Amino acid sequence: MFNIESILRPHVRALKQPVASQDNRTGETAIFLDANENSFGSPAGGVYNRYPDPLQQELKGKISHIKGVPAHNIFLGNGSEEAIDLLLRACCTPGEDHVLTVSPARSSYAARAQVNGVDVRNVRLTPAFQLDIEAISEAVDGHTKMIFICSPNDPTGNSMDREDIEMILNNFEGLVIVDETYVNYSRQRSFISELTEYPNLVVLQTFSKAWGLAGAQVGMVFGSEAIIDVLSAMKLPYNISTPVQELVVQALGKIDDVNAWIKTTVAEREKLMRSLGQLPFVKKIFPSDANFLLVKMTDAASVYAYLANNGIAVNDQSQQEMCEGCLRITVGTPEENSTLMEKLNSFGR
Ligand SMILES: *Cc1c(COP(=O)(O)O)cnc(C)c1O
């Protein structure tokens, strides 16, 4: 049975859990003279003169309710990037250990590893953009501490076969980090329901995409209590500020709006897929479980520049291996998608 202790760096194993700095404050406390805060108030109003809750208890309670995962299995980070950074620092000794990524993928896993002086081994996806189980098992050795899998994958848009992820979870002795940033747009079930099954599973989700809070930068980590405790012990004490905690609590109360946006986005994605398919310079549109489409074009660079000149930014993926000639296009509002198609229909005319 996997035990996080077995892959932690020794100094991390010794870290103590944070305590709420307000531990000495009870419901009856009326005068707060314990934290050297400004007792007059905040020029910005609110109670911003007080430190944030370092344990983010109200927020985690709400997330727990919506996700059906106990609060002790949830960690919140300053974006998903903080969580990735913490996991790397918890488990990987620079110059000794490495992590495994699959490509094409978002560059952030490798970037975080590089910042930490941790080597990255990379295995290409199959031509169908699925996990190459054999190549992954060949690339793994005793110093492989974690495997990053993004599903639905950025930039390819497809979900990874569930059985393949389960195979890795069952056989790999390190952490399997499943980045589910785009899961709200997918037909696939989230892996958060499997947390009790797999002690080496870490699921990443975020408020940056479907929840419309990229500006707030809050990433969610779901994992065993032992893994969550490690991250909580390592994090900066006040990694989620009070206004951000408040914003996310507010947003969680508007889940119906969020679900309506998701529904519209999925419908628009299918519509956009059909419209793009009619363009003579579009060679291939990859099936997507996310809020974007990866589109192969005869001349991606020209289309990219043409759209930019018309005030439309898309993402150029043509430098990425296996994505040659591809642009990644986010599904916008119905109006934005119409404008995009209008422009594309007059490309080269
Ligand atoms: C957008 C995105 C994220 C979100 O990162 P945040 O730091 O939470 O904004 C994470 N993973 C992938 C693959 C993404 O595309």
Short mmCIF file of C-alpha atoms and ligand atoms in Angstrom, two decimals:
data_model
loop_
_atom_site.label_atom_id
_atom_site.label_comp_id
_atom_site.label_asym_id
_atom_site.label_seq_id
_atom_site.Cartn_x
_atom_site.Cartn_y
_atom_site.Cartn_z
CA MET A 1 0.00 0.00 0.00
CA PHE A 2 1.39 3.40 -1.02
CA ASN A 3 2.35 5.72 1.81
CA ILE A 4 3.24 9.35 1.11
CA GLU A 5 5.85 9.18 3.90
CA SER A 6 7.90 6.87 1.73
CA ILE A 7 8.49 9.50 -0.94
CA LEU A 8 8.72 12.66 1.17
CA ARG A 9 12.01 14.48 1.60
CA PRO A 10 13.23 14.07 5.19
CA HIS A 11 12.88 17.73 6.22
CA VAL A 12 9.31 17.81 4.91
CA ARG A 13 8.39 14.73 6.92
CA ALA A 14 9.29 16.69 10.06
CA LEU A 15 7.07 19.73 9.34
CA LYS A 16 4.28 20.58 11.77
CA GLN A 17 0.71 21.35 10.79
CA PRO A 18 -0.22 25.04 10.77
CA VAL A 19 -2.61 26.19 13.45
CA ALA A 20 -5.16 28.91 12.91
CA SER A 21 -3.53 32.10 14.12
CA GLN A 22 -6.94 32.93 15.58
CA ASP A 23 -6.81 29.85 17.80
CA ASN A 24 -6.85 32.09 20.85
CA ARG A 25 -9.94 33.89 19.54
CA THR A 26 -13.32 32.45 20.44
CA GLY A 27 -16.83 33.53 19.58
CA GLU A 28 -16.77 35.63 22.74
CA THR A 29 -13.59 37.55 21.91
CA ALA A 30 -14.46 41.19 21.28
CA ILE A 31 -11.05 42.82 21.47
CA PHE A 32 -8.27 41.47 19.32
CA LEU A 33 -4.90 42.50 20.64
CA ASP A 34 -3.03 39.31 19.78
CA ALA A 35 -1.79 39.72 16.22
CA ASN A 36 -0.51 43.31 15.95
CA GLU A 37 -3.18 44.10 13.37
CA ASN A 38 -4.54 47.62 12.90
CA SER A 39 -7.45 47.81 15.34
CA PHE A 40 -8.89 51.01 13.76
CA GLY A 41 -9.95 49.21 10.62
CA SER A 42 -8.98 49.11 6.98
CA PRO A 43 -9.00 52.10 4.61
CA ALA A 44 -10.50 49.68 2.10
CA GLY A 45 -13.43 48.88 4.41
CA GLY A 46 -14.48 45.35 5.28
CA VAL A 47 -12.47 43.45 7.85
CA TYR A 48 -9.33 43.52 5.77
CA ASN A 49 -7.40 44.81 8.76
CA ARG A 50 -7.58 41.22 10.08
CA TYR A 51 -5.43 38.34 8.85
CA PRO A 52 -7.15 35.82 6.58
CA ASP A 53 -8.16 32.39 7.87
CA PRO A 54 -5.01 30.39 7.07
CA LEU A 55 -7.05 27.17 7.02
CA GLN A 56 -9.74 28.62 4.70
CA GLN A 57 -12.38 26.73 6.68
CA GLU A 58 -15.54 28.39 5.38
CA LEU A 59 -14.38 28.09 1.79
CA LYS A 60 -13.30 24.47 2.15
CA GLY A 61 -16.62 23.66 3.81
CA LYS A 62 -18.49 25.00 0.78
CA ILE A 63 -16.23 23.21 -1.69
CA SER A 64 -16.57 20.01 0.32
CA HIS A 65 -20.35 20.26 0.07
CA ILE A 66 -20.36 20.85 -3.69
CA LYS A 67 -17.72 18.26 -4.56
CA GLY A 68 -18.79 15.60 -2.08
CA VAL A 69 -15.24 15.36 -0.72
CA PRO A 70 -14.43 15.81 3.00
CA ALA A 71 -12.69 19.11 3.82
CA HIS A 72 -9.60 17.26 5.09
CA ASN A 73 -9.08 15.94 1.56
CA ILE A 74 -8.96 19.47 0.10
CA PHE A 75 -6.05 21.88 -0.23
CA LEU A 76 -6.35 25.34 -1.79
CA GLY A 77 -3.43 27.01 -3.51
CA ASN A 78 -2.53 30.32 -5.10
CA GLY A 79 -3.54 28.86 -8.47
CA SER A 80 -2.77 25.29 -9.46
CA GLU A 81 0.83 26.38 -9.87
CA GLU A 82 1.36 26.71 -6.13
CA ALA A 83 0.07 23.20 -5.60
CA ILE A 84 2.36 21.79 -8.28
CA ASP A 85 5.30 23.68 -6.79
CA LEU A 86 4.56 22.36 -3.29
CA LEU A 87 4.23 18.77 -4.48
CA LEU A 88 7.57 19.01 -6.27
CA ARG A 89 9.29 20.50 -3.24
CA ALA A 90 7.73 17.91 -0.93
CA CYS A 91 8.93 14.87 -2.83
CA CYS A 92 11.78 15.69 -5.21
CA THR A 93 15.37 16.18 -4.15
CA PRO A 94 17.03 18.32 -6.86
CA GLY A 95 19.66 16.45 -8.84
CA GLU A 96 18.42 13.12 -7.52
CA ASP A 97 14.74 12.67 -8.27
CA HIS A 98 12.73 13.44 -11.37
CA VAL A 99 9.13 13.66 -12.52
CA LEU A 100 7.46 12.30 -15.61
CA THR A 101 5.35 14.34 -18.00
CA VAL A 102 3.59 13.35 -21.19
CA SER A 103 3.45 15.52 -24.29
CA PRO A 104 1.89 17.38 -25.92
CA ALA A 105 1.05 19.06 -22.63
CA ARG A 106 0.92 22.39 -20.92
CA SER A 107 4.45 23.55 -20.18
CA SER A 108 3.74 24.50 -16.56
CA TYR A 109 4.63 21.14 -14.97
CA ALA A 110 8.07 21.15 -16.57
CA ALA A 111 8.51 24.85 -15.79
CA ARG A 112 7.79 24.33 -12.08
CA ALA A 113 10.15 21.34 -12.01
CA GLN A 114 12.87 23.37 -13.69
CA VAL A 115 12.52 26.18 -11.15
CA ASN A 116 13.05 23.58 -8.44
CA GLY A 117 16.07 22.04 -10.15
CA VAL A 118 14.13 18.81 -10.69
CA ASP A 119 14.68 16.83 -13.90
CA VAL A 120 11.78 16.03 -16.17
CA ARG A 121 11.43 12.87 -18.20
CA ASN A 122 8.94 13.14 -20.99
CA VAL A 123 7.01 10.46 -22.84
CA ARG A 124 5.03 11.26 -25.94
CA LEU A 125 1.34 10.47 -26.17
CA THR A 126 0.28 7.99 -28.83
CA PRO A 127 -0.82 9.42 -32.21
CA ALA A 128 -4.39 9.32 -30.82
CA PHE A 129 -3.13 11.54 -27.95
CA GLN A 130 -3.55 8.73 -25.42
CA LEU A 131 -1.13 7.54 -22.74
CA ASP A 132 1.61 5.24 -24.00
CA ILE A 133 1.55 2.86 -21.04
CA GLU A 134 4.48 0.79 -22.22
CA ALA A 135 6.75 3.80 -22.81
CA ILE A 136 5.72 5.28 -19.45
CA SER A 137 6.57 2.08 -17.57
CA GLU A 138 9.96 1.98 -19.34
CA ALA A 139 10.71 5.59 -18.39
CA VAL A 140 9.87 5.12 -14.71
CA ASP A 141 12.49 4.09 -12.14
CA GLY A 142 13.02 4.32 -8.38
CA HIS A 143 13.67 8.06 -8.59
CA THR A 144 10.46 8.90 -10.45
CA LYS A 145 8.43 10.67 -7.78
CA MET A 146 5.39 11.74 -9.77
CA ILE A 147 3.63 11.45 -13.09
CA PHE A 148 1.62 14.39 -14.43
CA ILE A 149 -1.45 13.55 -16.49
CA CYS A 150 -3.82 16.21 -17.77
CA SER A 151 -7.33 15.00 -18.59
CA PRO A 152 -8.98 16.54 -20.55
CA ASN A 153 -5.57 17.42 -21.89
CA ASP A 154 -4.33 20.89 -22.75
CA PRO A 155 -3.70 21.56 -25.66
CA THR A 156 -5.12 18.43 -27.34
CA GLY A 157 -8.57 18.67 -25.70
CA ASN A 158 -9.23 14.94 -25.34
CA SER A 159 -9.72 12.96 -22.14
CA MET A 160 -7.27 10.19 -21.35
CA ASP A 161 -8.65 6.65 -21.24
CA ARG A 162 -9.75 6.02 -17.69
CA GLU A 163 -8.42 2.45 -17.67
CA ASP A 164 -4.94 3.74 -18.55
CA ILE A 165 -4.93 6.19 -15.64
CA GLU A 166 -6.16 3.40 -13.35
CA MET A 167 -3.41 1.13 -14.62
CA ILE A 168 -0.80 3.75 -13.69
CA LEU A 169 -2.45 4.40 -10.30
CA ASN A 170 -2.31 0.67 -9.57
CA ASN A 171 1.28 0.12 -10.60
CA PHE A 172 3.23 3.31 -9.95
CA GLU A 173 4.82 3.78 -6.52
CA GLY A 174 4.78 7.59 -6.65
CA LEU A 175 2.13 10.29 -6.98
CA VAL A 176 -0.16 10.30 -9.99
CA ILE A 177 -1.24 13.89 -10.51
CA VAL A 178 -4.38 14.11 -12.59
CA ASP A 179 -4.97 17.68 -13.74
CA GLU A 180 -8.73 18.02 -14.20
CA THR A 181 -8.79 21.71 -15.00
CA TYR A 182 -11.22 21.12 -17.86
CA VAL A 183 -13.29 18.30 -16.36
CA ASN A 184 -16.45 20.43 -16.16
CA TYR A 185 -16.65 20.40 -19.96
CA SER A 186 -16.06 16.68 -20.24
CA ARG A 187 -18.26 13.61 -20.49
CA GLN A 188 -15.76 11.83 -18.23
CA ARG A 189 -16.31 11.34 -14.55
CA SER A 190 -13.88 13.11 -12.22
CA PHE A 191 -11.30 11.04 -10.39
CA ILE A 192 -12.19 12.74 -7.10
CA SER A 193 -14.61 9.89 -6.45
CA GLU A 194 -11.60 7.51 -6.41
CA LEU A 195 -9.62 9.18 -3.63
CA THR A 196 -10.30 6.45 -1.09
CA GLU A 197 -9.34 3.82 -3.66
CA TYR A 198 -5.91 5.27 -4.54
CA PRO A 199 -3.63 6.69 -1.83
CA ASN A 200 -1.21 7.90 -4.54
CA LEU A 201 -3.84 9.92 -6.43
CA VAL A 202 -3.75 13.72 -6.50
CA VAL A 203 -6.48 15.52 -8.44
CA LEU A 204 -6.03 19.14 -9.48
CA GLN A 205 -8.98 21.37 -10.27
CA THR A 206 -9.19 25.14 -10.45
CA PHE A 207 -11.49 28.13 -10.21
CA SER A 208 -9.74 29.65 -13.23
CA LYS A 209 -11.78 28.16 -16.07
CA ALA A 210 -15.39 26.98 -15.71
CA TRP A 211 -15.80 28.98 -12.48
CA GLY A 212 -14.68 32.19 -14.21
CA LEU A 213 -12.19 33.28 -11.54
CA ALA A 214 -8.82 33.19 -13.29
CA GLY A 215 -8.12 36.62 -11.80
CA ALA A 216 -8.54 35.31 -8.25
CA GLN A 217 -6.05 32.45 -8.74
CA VAL A 218 -7.37 29.64 -6.60
CA GLY A 219 -6.46 26.05 -7.39
CA MET A 220 -7.93 23.00 -5.68
CA VAL A 221 -6.07 19.86 -4.76
CA PHE A 222 -7.92 16.70 -3.79
CA GLY A 223 -5.94 13.90 -2.19
CA SER A 224 -5.58 11.62 0.80
CA GLU A 225 -5.57 13.34 4.17
CA ALA A 226 -1.87 12.48 4.52
CA ILE A 227 -1.02 14.25 1.24
CA ILE A 228 -3.21 17.27 2.07
CA ASP A 229 -1.55 17.57 5.49
CA VAL A 230 1.88 17.75 3.86
CA LEU A 231 0.78 20.57 1.55
CA SER A 232 -0.87 22.47 4.41
CA ALA A 233 2.27 22.19 6.49
CA MET A 234 4.42 23.53 3.65
CA LYS A 235 2.33 26.39 2.28
CA LEU A 236 2.85 30.05 2.99
CA PRO A 237 0.62 30.78 6.02
CA TYR A 238 -1.77 33.16 4.25
CA ASN A 239 -1.66 31.86 0.68
CA ILE A 240 -5.30 32.79 -0.06
CA SER A 241 -6.14 36.37 0.89
CA THR A 242 -9.41 37.41 2.55
CA PRO A 243 -10.91 39.19 -0.51
CA VAL A 244 -10.15 36.12 -2.61
CA GLN A 245 -11.68 33.74 -0.06
CA GLU A 246 -14.78 35.97 -0.01
CA LEU A 247 -14.96 36.09 -3.80
CA VAL A 248 -14.82 32.34 -4.16
CA VAL A 249 -17.45 31.81 -1.43
CA GLN A 250 -19.71 34.21 -3.37
CA ALA A 251 -19.06 32.40 -6.63
CA LEU A 252 -19.87 29.02 -5.09
CA GLY A 253 -23.34 30.38 -4.34
CA LYS A 254 -23.89 30.92 -8.06
CA ILE A 255 -23.34 27.36 -9.23
CA ASP A 256 -26.46 27.51 -11.40
CA ASP A 257 -24.99 30.34 -13.47
CA VAL A 258 -21.73 28.44 -13.79
CA ASN A 259 -23.52 25.28 -14.92
CA ALA A 260 -25.48 27.29 -17.49
CA TRP A 261 -22.22 28.69 -18.89
CA ILE A 262 -20.75 25.20 -19.07
CA LYS A 263 -23.78 23.97 -20.99
CA THR A 264 -23.60 26.87 -23.43
CA THR A 265 -19.87 26.42 -23.87
CA VAL A 266 -20.26 22.74 -24.72
CA ALA A 267 -23.04 23.52 -27.21
CA GLU A 268 -20.96 26.33 -28.74
CA ARG A 269 -17.94 24.03 -28.96
CA GLU A 270 -19.90 21.54 -31.03
CA LYS A 271 -21.27 24.32 -33.23
CA LEU A 272 -17.83 25.87 -33.69
CA MET A 273 -16.45 22.46 -34.56
CA ARG A 274 -18.97 22.09 -37.38
CA SER A 275 -18.39 25.63 -38.70
CA LEU A 276 -14.60 25.35 -38.58
CA GLY A 277 -14.86 22.02 -40.39
CA GLN A 278 -16.28 23.81 -43.44
CA LEU A 279 -13.28 26.08 -43.88
CA PRO A 280 -11.06 25.03 -46.79
CA PHE A 281 -7.85 25.73 -44.87
CA VAL A 282 -8.82 23.64 -41.86
CA LYS A 283 -7.24 20.19 -42.12
CA LYS A 284 -8.35 18.65 -38.86
CA ILE A 285 -10.26 19.48 -35.69
CA PHE A 286 -9.42 17.26 -32.77
CA PRO A 287 -12.31 16.03 -30.64
CA SER A 288 -12.53 18.11 -27.47
CA ASP A 289 -13.77 17.49 -23.94
CA ALA A 290 -12.65 20.99 -22.93
CA ASN A 291 -13.57 24.65 -23.58
CA PHE A 292 -11.22 24.90 -26.55
CA LEU A 293 -10.50 23.25 -29.88
CA LEU A 294 -7.16 22.23 -31.31
CA VAL A 295 -7.35 22.95 -35.03
CA LYS A 296 -4.83 21.90 -37.66
CA MET A 297 -4.57 24.32 -40.56
CA THR A 298 -2.74 24.44 -43.87
CA ASP A 299 -1.08 27.69 -42.81
CA ALA A 300 -1.52 28.24 -39.08
CA ALA A 301 0.95 31.14 -38.91
CA SER A 302 -0.99 33.21 -41.48
CA VAL A 303 -4.34 32.52 -39.85
CA TYR A 304 -2.89 33.40 -36.46
CA ALA A 305 -1.49 36.71 -37.75
CA TYR A 306 -4.68 37.50 -39.66
CA LEU A 307 -6.83 36.96 -36.57
CA ALA A 308 -4.44 39.01 -34.43
CA ASN A 309 -4.71 41.86 -36.94
CA ASN A 310 -8.47 41.62 -36.58
CA GLY A 311 -8.38 41.87 -32.81
CA ILE A 312 -8.83 38.17 -32.12
CA ALA A 313 -6.23 36.37 -30.03
CA VAL A 314 -5.89 32.61 -30.34
CA ASN A 315 -3.12 30.34 -29.10
CA ASP A 316 -0.39 29.18 -31.45
CA GLN A 317 0.57 25.58 -30.68
CA SER A 318 2.51 24.94 -33.88
CA GLN A 319 5.89 24.75 -32.08
CA GLN A 320 4.64 21.93 -29.87
CA GLU A 321 5.58 18.39 -30.91
CA MET A 322 2.66 16.57 -32.57
CA CYS A 323 0.76 19.87 -32.82
CA GLU A 324 2.54 21.18 -35.92
CA GLY A 325 0.28 23.58 -37.81
CA CYS A 326 -2.21 23.77 -34.96
CA LEU A 327 -3.95 26.67 -33.28
CA ARG A 328 -5.76 26.28 -29.96
CA ILE A 329 -8.96 28.27 -29.99
CA THR A 330 -10.95 28.91 -26.82
CA VAL A 331 -14.72 28.66 -27.15
CA GLY A 332 -16.05 32.16 -26.51
CA THR A 333 -19.55 33.56 -26.11
CA PRO A 334 -21.95 32.87 -29.00
CA GLU A 335 -21.32 36.45 -30.24
CA GLU A 336 -17.56 36.06 -30.07
CA ASN A 337 -17.70 32.74 -31.88
CA SER A 338 -19.84 34.29 -34.65
CA THR A 339 -17.36 37.11 -35.07
CA LEU A 340 -14.51 34.60 -35.17
CA MET A 341 -16.29 32.60 -37.89
CA GLU A 342 -17.13 35.76 -39.88
CA LYS A 343 -13.47 36.72 -39.90
CA LEU A 344 -12.29 33.21 -40.73
CA ASN A 345 -14.82 32.97 -43.56
CA SER A 346 -13.22 35.99 -45.20
CA PHE A 347 -9.65 34.81 -44.68
CA GLY A 348 -7.71 34.83 -47.94
CA ARG A 349 -10.48 36.64 -49.80
C1 LIG B 1 -5.58 26.82 -17.20
C2 LIG B 1 -4.93 25.60 -16.67
C3 LIG B 1 -4.71 25.45 -15.29
C4 LIG B 1 -5.13 26.49 -14.30
O1 LIG B 1 -4.08 27.02 -13.63
P1 LIG B 1 -4.37 28.09 -12.48
O2 LIG B 1 -3.00 28.32 -11.94
O3 LIG B 1 -5.26 27.42 -11.48
O4 LIG B 1 -5.00 29.29 -13.09
C5 LIG B 1 -4.13 24.28 -14.83
N1 LIG B 1 -3.80 23.28 -15.68
C6 LIG B 1 -4.01 23.39 -17.00
C7 LIG B 1 -3.65 22.28 -17.89
C8 LIG B 1 -4.57 24.55 -17.54
O5 LIG B 1 -4.74 24.66 -18.86
#
